[in-house]
Coordinates of C-alpha atoms (C1' of nucleotides) in Angstrom, one line a residue:
Chain L
M476 CA 0.0 0.0 0.0
N477 CA 2.7 2.5 0.9
E478 CA 6.2 3.0 -0.4
E479 CA 7.7 2.9 3.1
K480 CA 7.2 -0.8 3.3
V481 CA 9.1 -1.4 0.1
I482 CA 12.0 0.7 1.2
T483 CA 12.1 -1.0 4.5
L484 CA 12.4 -4.4 3.0
N485 CA 14.9 -3.3 0.4
S486 CA 17.3 -1.7 2.8
L487 CA 16.9 -4.0 5.8
A488 CA 20.2 -5.7 5.5
K489 CA 22.0 -3.0 3.6
A490 CA 25.1 -1.2 4.7
C491 CA 25.6 2.6 5.0
A492 CA 27.5 2.5 1.8
D493 CA 24.3 1.5 -0.1
C494 CA 21.8 3.5 1.9
H495 CA 20.0 6.2 0.1
L496 CA 20.1 8.4 3.2
Q497 CA 23.9 8.4 3.6
D498 CA 24.2 12.0 2.4
V499 CA 22.0 13.3 5.2
C500 CA 22.8 10.8 7.8
L501 CA 25.9 10.2 9.9
P502 CA 28.5 8.9 7.4
I503 CA 28.8 12.1 5.3
G504 CA 32.4 12.8 4.3
I505 CA 33.7 9.6 5.8
S506 CA 36.1 7.4 3.8
R507 CA 35.0 4.0 2.4
K508 CA 37.1 2.2 4.9
D509 CA 35.9 4.2 7.9
M510 CA 32.4 3.7 6.8
Q511 CA 32.9 0.0 7.1
R512 CA 34.1 0.4 10.7
L513 CA 31.0 2.5 11.4
D514 CA 28.9 -0.1 9.7
D515 CA 30.3 -2.8 12.0
I516 CA 28.9 -1.2 15.1
I517 CA 25.5 -0.4 13.7
K518 CA 22.7 -2.8 14.5
R519 CA 19.9 -2.8 11.9
K520 CA 16.6 -3.5 13.7
R521 CA 13.5 -5.0 12.2
P522 CA 10.6 -2.7 11.4
L523 CA 8.6 -1.3 14.3
P524 CA 4.8 -1.2 13.9
A525 CA 2.9 2.0 14.4
G526 CA 2.4 3.3 17.9
Q527 CA 5.3 1.4 19.5
A528 CA 8.0 2.9 21.7
L529 CA 11.5 2.8 20.4
F530 CA 12.7 3.9 23.8
R531 CA 10.9 5.3 26.8
Q532 CA 11.4 8.3 29.0
G533 CA 13.4 7.3 32.0
E534 CA 15.1 4.3 30.4
D535 CA 18.9 4.2 30.4
F536 CA 20.5 5.8 27.5
R537 CA 22.4 3.3 25.4
A538 CA 22.2 4.2 21.7
L539 CA 21.4 6.8 19.1
Y540 CA 19.0 5.8 16.3
A541 CA 19.1 6.8 12.7
I542 CA 15.7 6.6 11.1
R543 CA 15.6 4.7 7.8
S544 CA 11.9 4.8 7.1
G545 CA 8.7 5.9 8.8
S546 CA 8.4 8.6 11.4
F547 CA 8.4 9.2 15.2
K548 CA 7.2 11.6 17.7
S549 CA 9.2 12.5 20.9
V550 CA 6.9 12.7 23.8
V551 CA 7.6 14.0 27.3
Y552 CA 5.3 13.2 30.1
E553 CA 5.4 16.2 32.4
N554 CA 5.2 16.3 36.1
N555 CA 1.7 17.7 35.9
G556 CA 0.5 14.7 34.0
R557 CA 0.2 16.3 30.6
E558 CA 2.0 14.8 27.7
S559 CA 3.8 17.2 25.5
I560 CA 5.1 16.4 22.0
N561 CA 8.6 17.7 21.6
A562 CA 9.3 17.0 18.0
F563 CA 8.6 14.8 15.0
H564 CA 11.3 12.9 13.3
F565 CA 11.8 11.6 9.8
P566 CA 14.1 9.5 7.7
G567 CA 17.8 10.5 7.8
E568 CA 17.3 12.2 11.2
I569 CA 18.9 11.0 14.4
L570 CA 16.9 10.1 17.5
G571 CA 18.3 10.4 21.0
L572 CA 20.7 13.3 20.8
D573 CA 19.0 14.9 23.7
S574 CA 19.9 11.9 25.9
I575 CA 23.6 12.2 25.7
S576 CA 24.1 14.6 28.6
E577 CA 22.2 12.4 31.0
R578 CA 22.2 8.7 31.9
S579 CA 18.5 8.4 31.0
C580 CA 16.2 9.3 28.1
P581 CA 14.4 12.6 28.7
S582 CA 11.6 11.7 26.3
S583 CA 10.0 8.7 24.7
A584 CA 10.1 8.0 20.9
I585 CA 6.9 6.6 19.5
S586 CA 6.5 5.4 16.0
L587 CA 3.7 7.1 14.0
E588 CA 3.6 4.4 11.4
T589 CA 5.6 1.2 10.5
S590 CA 9.2 2.4 10.9
S591 CA 12.7 1.1 10.8
V592 CA 15.9 2.4 12.4
C593 CA 19.6 1.8 12.6
E594 CA 20.8 1.5 16.2
L595 CA 24.1 3.2 17.0
P596 CA 25.4 2.0 20.4
F597 CA 26.7 5.2 21.9
E598 CA 29.8 4.0 23.7
E599 CA 31.1 2.3 20.7
L600 CA 30.2 5.3 18.5
E601 CA 32.0 7.7 20.8
E602 CA 35.1 5.4 20.9
L603 CA 35.0 5.2 17.1
A604 CA 34.7 9.0 16.8
Q605 CA 37.9 9.3 18.8
H606 CA 39.7 7.6 15.9
I607 CA 37.8 8.9 12.9
K608 CA 38.1 12.6 12.5
G609 CA 35.3 12.9 10.0
L610 CA 32.9 11.1 12.4
Q611 CA 33.6 13.3 15.3
H612 CA 33.1 16.3 13.1
Q613 CA 29.9 14.9 11.8
L614 CA 28.5 14.1 15.2
L615 CA 29.2 17.7 16.3
R616 CA 27.7 19.1 13.1
I617 CA 24.5 17.1 13.4
M618 CA 24.0 18.0 17.0
S619 CA 24.6 21.7 16.2
R620 CA 22.1 21.5 13.3
E621 CA 19.7 19.9 15.7
I622 CA 20.0 22.7 18.2
K623 CA 19.6 25.3 15.6
A624 CA 16.7 23.7 13.7
E625 CA 14.5 22.8 16.6
D626 CA 15.3 26.0 18.4
A627 CA 14.5 28.2 15.4
F628 CA 11.3 26.4 14.9
L629 CA 10.1 26.3 18.5
R630 CA 11.2 29.9 18.8
S631 CA 9.1 31.0 15.9
L632 CA 6.1 29.3 17.4
T633 CA 5.9 31.4 20.5
H634 CA 6.0 34.5 18.4
R635 CA 3.4 33.5 15.9
S636 CA -0.4 33.3 15.5
A637 CA -2.2 30.0 15.0
D638 CA -2.3 30.3 11.2
Q639 CA 1.3 31.2 11.0
R640 CA 2.1 28.2 13.2
L641 CA 0.3 25.7 11.1
A642 CA 1.6 27.1 7.8
S643 CA 5.2 27.0 9.2
F644 CA 4.6 23.5 10.3
I645 CA 3.4 22.3 6.9
I646 CA 6.3 24.1 5.1
N647 CA 8.7 22.6 7.6
L648 CA 7.4 19.1 6.9
A649 CA 7.5 19.7 3.2
E650 CA 11.1 20.9 3.3
R651 CA 12.3 18.0 5.4
R652 CA 10.6 15.7 3.1
G653 CA 12.0 17.4 0.0
N654 CA 15.5 17.0 1.5
H655 CA 15.2 13.3 0.8
G656 CA 14.2 13.4 -2.7
Y657 CA 10.5 12.8 -2.1
S658 CA 7.8 15.0 -3.5
N659 CA 7.6 18.1 -1.3
H660 CA 4.1 19.2 -2.3
E661 CA 2.1 16.1 -1.8
F662 CA 2.5 13.7 1.1
K663 CA 0.8 11.9 4.0
L664 CA 0.5 13.4 7.4
A665 CA 1.6 10.5 9.6
M666 CA 0.5 12.2 12.9
S667 CA -3.0 12.8 14.1
R668 CA -4.6 16.3 14.4
S669 CA -4.3 16.2 18.1
D670 CA -0.6 15.4 17.8
I671 CA -0.2 18.5 15.6
A672 CA -2.3 20.5 18.0
N673 CA -0.2 19.4 20.9
Y674 CA 3.1 20.1 19.1
L675 CA 2.0 23.6 18.0
G676 CA 0.5 24.5 21.3
L677 CA -3.0 24.9 19.9
A678 CA -6.4 23.2 20.3
V679 CA -7.4 20.4 18.0
E680 CA -10.4 22.4 16.9
T681 CA -8.2 25.3 15.8
I682 CA -6.1 22.9 13.7
S683 CA -9.2 21.6 12.1
R684 CA -10.6 25.0 11.3
L685 CA -7.4 26.2 9.9
F686 CA -7.1 23.2 7.6
T687 CA -10.5 23.9 6.2
R688 CA -9.8 27.6 5.9
F689 CA -6.5 27.0 4.1
Q690 CA -8.4 24.7 1.8
N691 CA -11.1 27.2 1.1
E692 CA -8.4 29.8 0.3
G693 CA -7.0 27.4 -2.2
L694 CA -3.6 27.1 -0.4
L695 CA -3.8 23.3 -0.1
E696 CA -6.0 20.3 -0.4
I697 CA -6.5 18.0 2.5
R698 CA -8.5 14.9 2.8
R699 CA -8.0 12.9 6.0
K700 CA -4.2 12.5 6.1
K701 CA -3.4 13.1 2.5
L702 CA -2.0 16.6 2.0
K703 CA -1.4 18.4 -1.3
I704 CA 0.2 21.9 -1.2
L705 CA -1.3 24.0 -4.0
K706 CA 0.2 27.4 -3.4
P707 CA 3.6 27.0 -1.7
E708 CA 4.4 30.7 -2.0
A709 CA 1.0 31.9 -0.5
L710 CA 1.5 29.4 2.3
M711 CA 4.9 30.9 3.0
V712 CA 3.4 34.3 3.1
T713 CA 0.9 33.1 5.6
A714 CA 3.7 31.5 7.7
R715 CA 5.5 34.8 7.8
T716 CA 2.8 37.4 8.1
G717 CA -0.4 35.6 9.0
S718 CA -3.7 35.6 7.1
D719 CA -4.0 39.4 7.4
S720 CA -1.1 40.5 5.2
D721 CA -1.8 44.2 5.1
K722 CA -1.2 44.5 8.8
P723 CA 2.2 46.1 9.4
D724 CA 3.2 43.9 12.4
S725 CA 3.4 46.4 15.2
N726 CA 4.7 44.3 18.1
L727 CA 8.2 43.1 18.4
A728 CA 9.4 45.0 15.4
K729 CA 12.5 47.1 15.9
Chain K
M1016 CA 29.5 48.7 42.1
N1017 CA 28.7 45.2 41.2
E1018 CA 30.5 41.9 41.9
E1019 CA 30.8 41.0 38.3
K1020 CA 33.4 43.6 37.7
V1021 CA 35.5 42.3 40.5
I1022 CA 35.4 38.8 39.2
T1023 CA 36.3 40.0 35.8
L1024 CA 39.4 41.7 36.9
N1025 CA 40.4 38.9 39.2
S1026 CA 40.1 36.2 36.6
L1027 CA 41.2 38.1 33.5
A1028 CA 44.5 36.4 33.2
K1029 CA 43.7 33.2 35.0
A1030 CA 43.8 29.7 33.6
C1031 CA 41.1 27.2 33.5
A1032 CA 42.7 25.4 36.4
D1033 CA 42.0 28.4 38.6
C1034 CA 38.6 29.4 37.2
H1035 CA 35.7 29.1 39.6
L1036 CA 33.5 28.0 36.7
Q1037 CA 35.6 25.0 35.7
D1038 CA 33.1 22.6 37.2
V1039 CA 30.3 23.7 34.9
C1040 CA 32.4 24.7 31.9
L1041 CA 34.3 22.8 29.3
P1042 CA 37.2 21.3 31.3
I1043 CA 35.2 19.0 33.5
G1044 CA 36.8 15.6 34.0
I1045 CA 39.9 16.5 32.1
S1046 CA 43.3 15.8 33.5
R1047 CA 45.6 18.5 34.7
K1048 CA 47.9 18.1 31.8
D1049 CA 45.2 18.1 29.2
M1050 CA 43.7 21.1 30.8
Q1051 CA 47.0 22.9 30.1
R1052 CA 46.7 22.0 26.5
L1053 CA 43.2 23.4 26.4
D1054 CA 44.4 26.4 28.2
D1055 CA 46.9 27.1 25.5
I1056 CA 44.4 27.5 22.7
I1057 CA 42.0 29.6 24.8
K1058 CA 42.1 33.4 24.2
R1059 CA 41.0 35.4 27.1
K1060 CA 39.4 38.6 25.9
R1061 CA 39.1 41.9 27.7
P1062 CA 35.7 42.8 29.1
L1063 CA 33.0 43.8 26.7
P1064 CA 30.8 46.8 27.6
A1065 CA 27.0 46.5 27.7
G1066 CA 25.1 46.4 24.4
Q1067 CA 28.0 45.3 22.3
A1068 CA 28.0 42.4 19.8
L1069 CA 30.4 39.5 20.6
F1070 CA 29.6 38.2 17.2
R1071 CA 26.9 39.1 14.6
Q1072 CA 24.5 37.0 12.6
G1073 CA 25.9 36.2 9.2
E1074 CA 29.6 36.5 10.3
D1075 CA 31.9 33.6 9.7
F1076 CA 31.9 31.1 12.5
R1077 CA 35.4 30.8 14.0
A1078 CA 35.1 30.2 17.7
L1079 CA 33.0 29.2 20.7
Y1080 CA 32.9 31.5 23.7
A1081 CA 32.7 30.5 27.3
I1082 CA 31.1 33.2 29.4
R1083 CA 33.1 34.1 32.5
S1084 CA 31.1 37.0 33.7
G1085 CA 28.1 39.1 32.7
S1086 CA 25.4 37.9 30.4
F1087 CA 24.3 37.9 26.8
K1088 CA 21.2 37.6 24.6
S1089 CA 21.1 35.7 21.3
V1090 CA 19.2 37.6 18.8
V1091 CA 17.9 36.5 15.3
Y1092 CA 16.9 39.1 12.8
E1093 CA 14.1 37.4 10.9
N1094 CA 13.3 37.8 7.3
N1095 CA 10.2 39.8 8.2
G1096 CA 12.3 42.4 9.9
R1097 CA 11.4 41.4 13.5
E1098 CA 14.1 40.6 15.9
S1099 CA 13.6 37.6 18.0
I1100 CA 15.5 36.8 21.2
N1101 CA 16.5 33.2 21.1
A1102 CA 18.1 32.8 24.5
F1103 CA 19.9 34.4 27.4
H1104 CA 23.3 33.2 28.4
F1105 CA 25.1 33.3 31.7
P1106 CA 28.5 32.5 33.2
G1107 CA 29.7 29.0 32.7
E1108 CA 27.6 28.6 29.5
I1109 CA 29.0 28.3 26.0
L1110 CA 28.0 30.6 23.2
G1111 CA 28.1 29.6 19.5
L1112 CA 27.0 26.0 19.7
D1113 CA 24.4 26.6 17.1
S1114 CA 26.9 27.8 14.6
I1115 CA 28.9 24.6 14.3
S1116 CA 26.8 23.1 11.6
E1117 CA 27.1 26.2 9.3
R1118 CA 29.9 28.3 8.1
S1119 CA 28.2 31.4 9.5
C1120 CA 26.6 32.5 12.8
P1121 CA 22.8 32.1 12.7
S1122 CA 22.4 34.6 15.5
S1123 CA 24.1 37.6 17.1
A1124 CA 25.3 37.6 20.7
I1125 CA 24.7 40.9 22.4
S1126 CA 26.1 41.7 25.9
L1127 CA 23.4 42.8 28.4
E1128 CA 26.0 44.2 30.8
T1129 CA 29.8 44.4 31.1
S1130 CA 30.8 40.9 30.3
S1131 CA 33.9 38.8 29.7
V1132 CA 34.5 35.6 27.8
C1133 CA 37.0 33.0 26.9
E1134 CA 37.4 32.5 23.2
L1135 CA 37.8 28.9 22.0
P1136 CA 38.9 28.8 18.3
F1137 CA 36.9 26.0 17.0
E1138 CA 39.3 24.3 14.6
E1139 CA 41.9 24.0 17.3
L1140 CA 39.3 22.9 19.7
E1141 CA 38.1 20.1 17.4
E1142 CA 41.6 19.1 16.7
L1143 CA 42.4 18.9 20.4
A1144 CA 39.2 16.9 21.0
Q1145 CA 40.5 14.4 18.6
H1146 CA 43.3 13.7 21.1
I1147 CA 41.7 14.2 24.4
K1148 CA 39.0 11.7 25.0
G1149 CA 37.5 13.7 27.9
L1150 CA 37.2 16.8 25.8
Q1151 CA 35.3 15.2 23.0
H1152 CA 33.0 13.6 25.5
Q1153 CA 32.5 16.9 27.3
L1154 CA 31.8 18.8 24.0
L1155 CA 29.1 16.2 23.1
R1156 CA 27.7 16.4 26.6
I1157 CA 27.4 20.1 26.6
M1158 CA 25.8 20.2 23.2
S1159 CA 23.3 17.6 24.2
R1160 CA 22.5 19.4 27.4
E1161 CA 22.0 22.5 25.4
I1162 CA 19.6 20.8 23.1
K1163 CA 17.6 19.4 26.0
A1164 CA 17.5 22.5 28.2
E1165 CA 16.5 25.0 25.5
D1166 CA 14.1 22.6 24.0
A1167 CA 12.4 21.8 27.2
F1168 CA 12.1 25.4 28.0
L1169 CA 10.9 26.6 24.7
R1170 CA 8.6 23.7 24.5
S1171 CA 7.0 24.5 27.8
L1172 CA 6.3 28.0 26.6
T1173 CA 4.0 27.2 23.8
H1174 CA 1.9 25.2 26.1
R1175 CA 1.7 27.7 28.9
S1176 CA -0.2 30.8 29.8
A1177 CA 1.4 34.1 30.4
D1178 CA 1.8 33.8 34.1
Q1179 CA 3.2 30.3 33.8
R1180 CA 5.7 31.5 31.3
L1181 CA 7.0 34.4 33.4
A1182 CA 7.1 32.2 36.6
S1183 CA 9.0 29.5 34.7
F1184 CA 11.4 32.1 33.4
I1185 CA 12.1 33.5 36.8
I1186 CA 12.7 30.1 38.2
N1187 CA 14.9 29.2 35.3
L1188 CA 17.0 32.2 35.9
A1189 CA 17.2 31.5 39.6
E1190 CA 18.3 27.9 39.0
R1191 CA 21.0 28.8 36.5
R1192 CA 22.3 31.4 38.9
G1193 CA 22.2 29.0 41.8
N1194 CA 24.3 26.5 39.8
H1195 CA 27.2 28.9 40.1
G1196 CA 27.1 29.4 43.8
Y1197 CA 25.4 32.8 43.8
S1198 CA 22.2 33.5 45.7
N1199 CA 19.3 32.0 43.8
H1200 CA 16.6 34.1 45.4
E1201 CA 17.9 37.6 45.0
F1202 CA 19.5 38.9 41.8
K1203 CA 19.6 41.5 39.2
L1204 CA 17.6 41.1 35.9
A1205 CA 20.2 42.1 33.3
M1206 CA 17.7 42.2 30.5
S1207 CA 14.9 44.8 29.8
R1208 CA 11.2 44.1 30.1
S1209 CA 10.9 44.1 26.4
D1210 CA 13.7 41.6 26.1
I1211 CA 11.8 39.3 28.4
A1212 CA 8.6 39.9 26.6
N1213 CA 10.2 39.1 23.3
Y1214 CA 11.8 36.0 24.6
L1215 CA 8.6 34.7 26.2
G1216 CA 6.4 35.7 23.2
L1217 CA 4.3 38.1 25.2
A1218 CA 3.6 41.8 25.2
V1219 CA 5.7 44.2 27.3
E1220 CA 2.6 45.3 29.1
T1221 CA 1.7 41.8 30.1
I1222 CA 5.1 41.3 31.7
S1223 CA 4.7 44.5 33.6
R1224 CA 1.3 43.6 34.8
L1225 CA 2.4 40.1 35.8
F1226 CA 5.3 41.5 37.8
T1227 CA 3.0 43.7 39.7
R1228 CA 0.5 40.9 40.2
F1229 CA 3.2 38.5 41.5
Q1230 CA 4.3 41.3 43.8
N1231 CA 0.8 41.9 45.1
E1232 CA 0.5 38.2 45.7
G1233 CA 3.6 38.3 47.8
L1234 CA 5.5 35.9 45.5
L1235 CA 8.3 38.3 44.9
E1236 CA 9.6 41.8 45.3
I1237 CA 10.7 43.7 42.2
R1238 CA 12.0 47.2 42.0
R1239 CA 13.3 48.1 38.6
K1240 CA 15.9 45.3 37.8
K1241 CA 16.4 44.1 41.4
L1242 CA 14.4 40.9 41.9
K1243 CA 13.9 39.1 45.2
I1244 CA 12.0 35.8 45.2
L1245 CA 9.9 35.6 48.4
K1246 CA 7.9 32.4 47.9
P1247 CA 9.8 30.0 45.6
E1248 CA 7.3 27.2 46.1
A1249 CA 4.3 29.3 45.3
L1250 CA 6.2 30.5 42.2
M1251 CA 6.8 27.0 41.1
V1252 CA 3.1 26.2 41.6
T1253 CA 2.3 29.2 39.4
A1254 CA 4.8 28.0 36.8
R1255 CA 3.2 24.6 36.7
T1256 CA -0.5 25.3 37.0
G1257 CA -1.0 29.0 36.4
S1258 CA -2.6 31.4 38.8
D1259 CA -5.9 29.5 38.9
S1260 CA -4.7 26.4 40.8
D1261 CA -8.1 24.7 41.2
K1262 CA -8.6 24.3 37.5
P1263 CA -8.1 20.6 36.5
D1264 CA -6.2 21.3 33.2
S1265 CA -8.5 20.0 30.6
N1266 CA -6.6 20.3 27.4
L1267 CA -3.7 18.1 26.4
A1268 CA -4.1 15.8 29.2
K1269 CA -4.1 12.2 28.2
Chain A
dC150 C1' 17.6 70.1 33.6
dG151 C1' 15.1 69.0 29.7
dA152 C1' 14.7 65.1 26.8
dT153 C1' 14.6 60.5 25.6
dT154 C1' 13.8 55.9 26.9
dA155 C1' 12.0 52.2 30.1
dC156 C1' 8.3 50.9 32.6
dT157 C1' 3.4 51.0 34.4
dT158 C1' -1.5 51.3 34.3
dG159 C1' -6.1 51.4 32.1
dA160 C1' -9.9 50.3 28.5
dG161 C1' -11.5 47.9 24.8
dC162 C1' -11.1 44.2 21.2
dT163 C1' -9.8 39.9 19.1
dA164 C1' -7.9 35.5 18.5
dC165 C1' -8.1 31.4 20.3
dA166 C1' -9.7 28.0 23.9
dT167 C1' -13.5 25.7 25.7
dC168 C1' -17.8 23.3 25.6
dA169 C1' -20.9 20.8 23.0
dA170 C1' -23.0 18.6 19.2
dC171 C1' -22.4 16.3 15.0
dC172 C1' -20.3 13.5 11.1
dG173 C1' -17.5 10.2 8.6
dT174 C1' -14.7 6.2 8.7
dG175 C1' -12.9 2.0 10.0
dG176 C1' -13.4 -2.0 12.8
dT177 C1' -16.2 -5.7 14.9
dG178 C1' -19.5 -8.9 15.5
dG179 C1' -23.9 -10.8 14.4
Chain U
dC291 C1' -23.0 -7.8 4.3
dC292 C1' -25.0 -4.8 7.2
dA293 C1' -25.6 -2.7 12.0
dC294 C1' -23.4 -0.9 15.4
dC295 C1' -19.9 1.3 18.0
dA296 C1' -15.7 3.9 18.9
dC297 C1' -12.8 7.3 17.6
dG298 C1' -10.8 11.0 15.0
dG299 C1' -12.2 14.9 12.9
dT300 C1' -15.3 18.9 11.8
dT301 C1' -18.3 22.7 12.9
dG302 C1' -20.9 26.1 15.8
dA303 C1' -21.5 29.2 19.9
dT304 C1' -19.6 31.5 23.7
dG305 C1' -16.1 33.1 27.1
dT306 C1' -11.7 35.0 28.2
dA307 C1' -6.6 35.8 28.2
dG308 C1' -3.7 38.6 26.5
dC309 C1' -2.8 42.0 22.6
dT310 C1' -3.4 46.7 21.1
dC311 C1' -3.9 51.4 21.7
dA312 C1' -3.4 55.2 24.6
dA313 C1' -1.7 57.9 28.3
dG314 C1' 0.8 58.6 32.3
dT315 C1' 5.1 58.1 35.5
dA316 C1' 9.8 57.0 36.7
dA317 C1' 14.6 56.4 35.5
dT318 C1' 18.6 57.6 32.6
dC319 C1' 21.4 60.4 29.6
dG320 C1' 23.3 64.1 27.5

DNA sequence: CGATTACTTGAGCTACATCAACCGTGGTGG
DNA sequence: CCACCACGGTTGATGTAGCTCAAGTAATCG
């Protein structure tokens, strides 16, 4: 039914050298020989069904995970009982970077659909990085990118109205998808409306209303989970300035 | 007039080995000998007056900076002309971690008061990390901690009401301050109200009103920039549940 | 010492949350 | 194969937190 399954099966036993994600994943700029060494410590796990935890908040931190196919949400269960969705993760991205500083995982990773990952035992990875200059560099680079990307996105949220948030979110998804050679204007939303609402800090009803509004305005087409972006530019304008584009943005401007 | 100046003068020429921040800064868990090597690449810069840029958005990335005294804000000038405050930084923290993945700095660092830093030229640092196992580990740890801390904080913002945001912010400041052996219940707010408003995604007026409300409620005392926390527990309750503590938190609960 | 800038306070308005009802879809069992 | 239920999603009505606009006061600076 879906392309993910095919990819999963195809690449299950494959090495980094053959992986179609290698140019966004860890082994960028690493020699053939070193890649082999990296390969040796990587454990390729079998596909995880939807709704399963790859790791849970509070567990001991042992490994990073590179996503090969599917998608995940990181969930934090807060002290007040709420659960808060920290991030969504897609193929080529690394899960667990926020666990390194602690002994235990600060969040759970839950699959949103059937997904497969490469497990990177951290101790071995760190040991290896000590000997492969490119790997150390790449680890630092990815972590930095992670800081920057999430930060920028979350940051933009607190400053933005609901329509700006949702528009930014959609564009963000499309871009991340585009990075990996998939269509960046038509794709499936793996997460539920309430996941989106939680992530964006809005009510489910607001998400729903906005989707229908965006659709009425001809910005996109959405039916259930299938999303097609019709006017990317207009969507980006909405992300930047909100629906009301003639308003000069009084607050926060310098 | 203020203690910062004294510290600055005291430690201007001092090595990591003598620095009172060494147990939160980079050289944790590094041998005496290795610390010397780290020391050799560090450039100690002279104090920066308030309101100056340590580095500017768009500049080439060359170095990380460890803050010895004072404080900074990271500012991003967005494409729509707004300026958005990403973070505040205090002694013992590292500036520039978000620049590593790019060639240029994604944000500017502006001093909020007279501040001094240690410059860590990145190429040399990375080279050194290749040879000092503890240093590599420490770099990764700090970056991970950074991801987690900022993320958790920003995340909490989008889900929280104005009073929760401000209360969390104050607690956050107090904790970071407490980490370094200073009083954690009485300190100076280095940043302006509008900086706070910008950072928290609120209007200046709201910040002002909340400060007076918190004061009326006896949670704290604030006069201009001088802040004294009177009821830390009550403040934490506000941070978690908002002013209205008998409300059962309907949304987002699972 | 006037002028500029930072902060406070008040009044009204709006965007979004909340509450509630309803609808479509997919799953299950008869 | 249909009837039913459960659940995710949509839509409508209403309340309110916090933004905006406006004006006043206190601190800072030349």
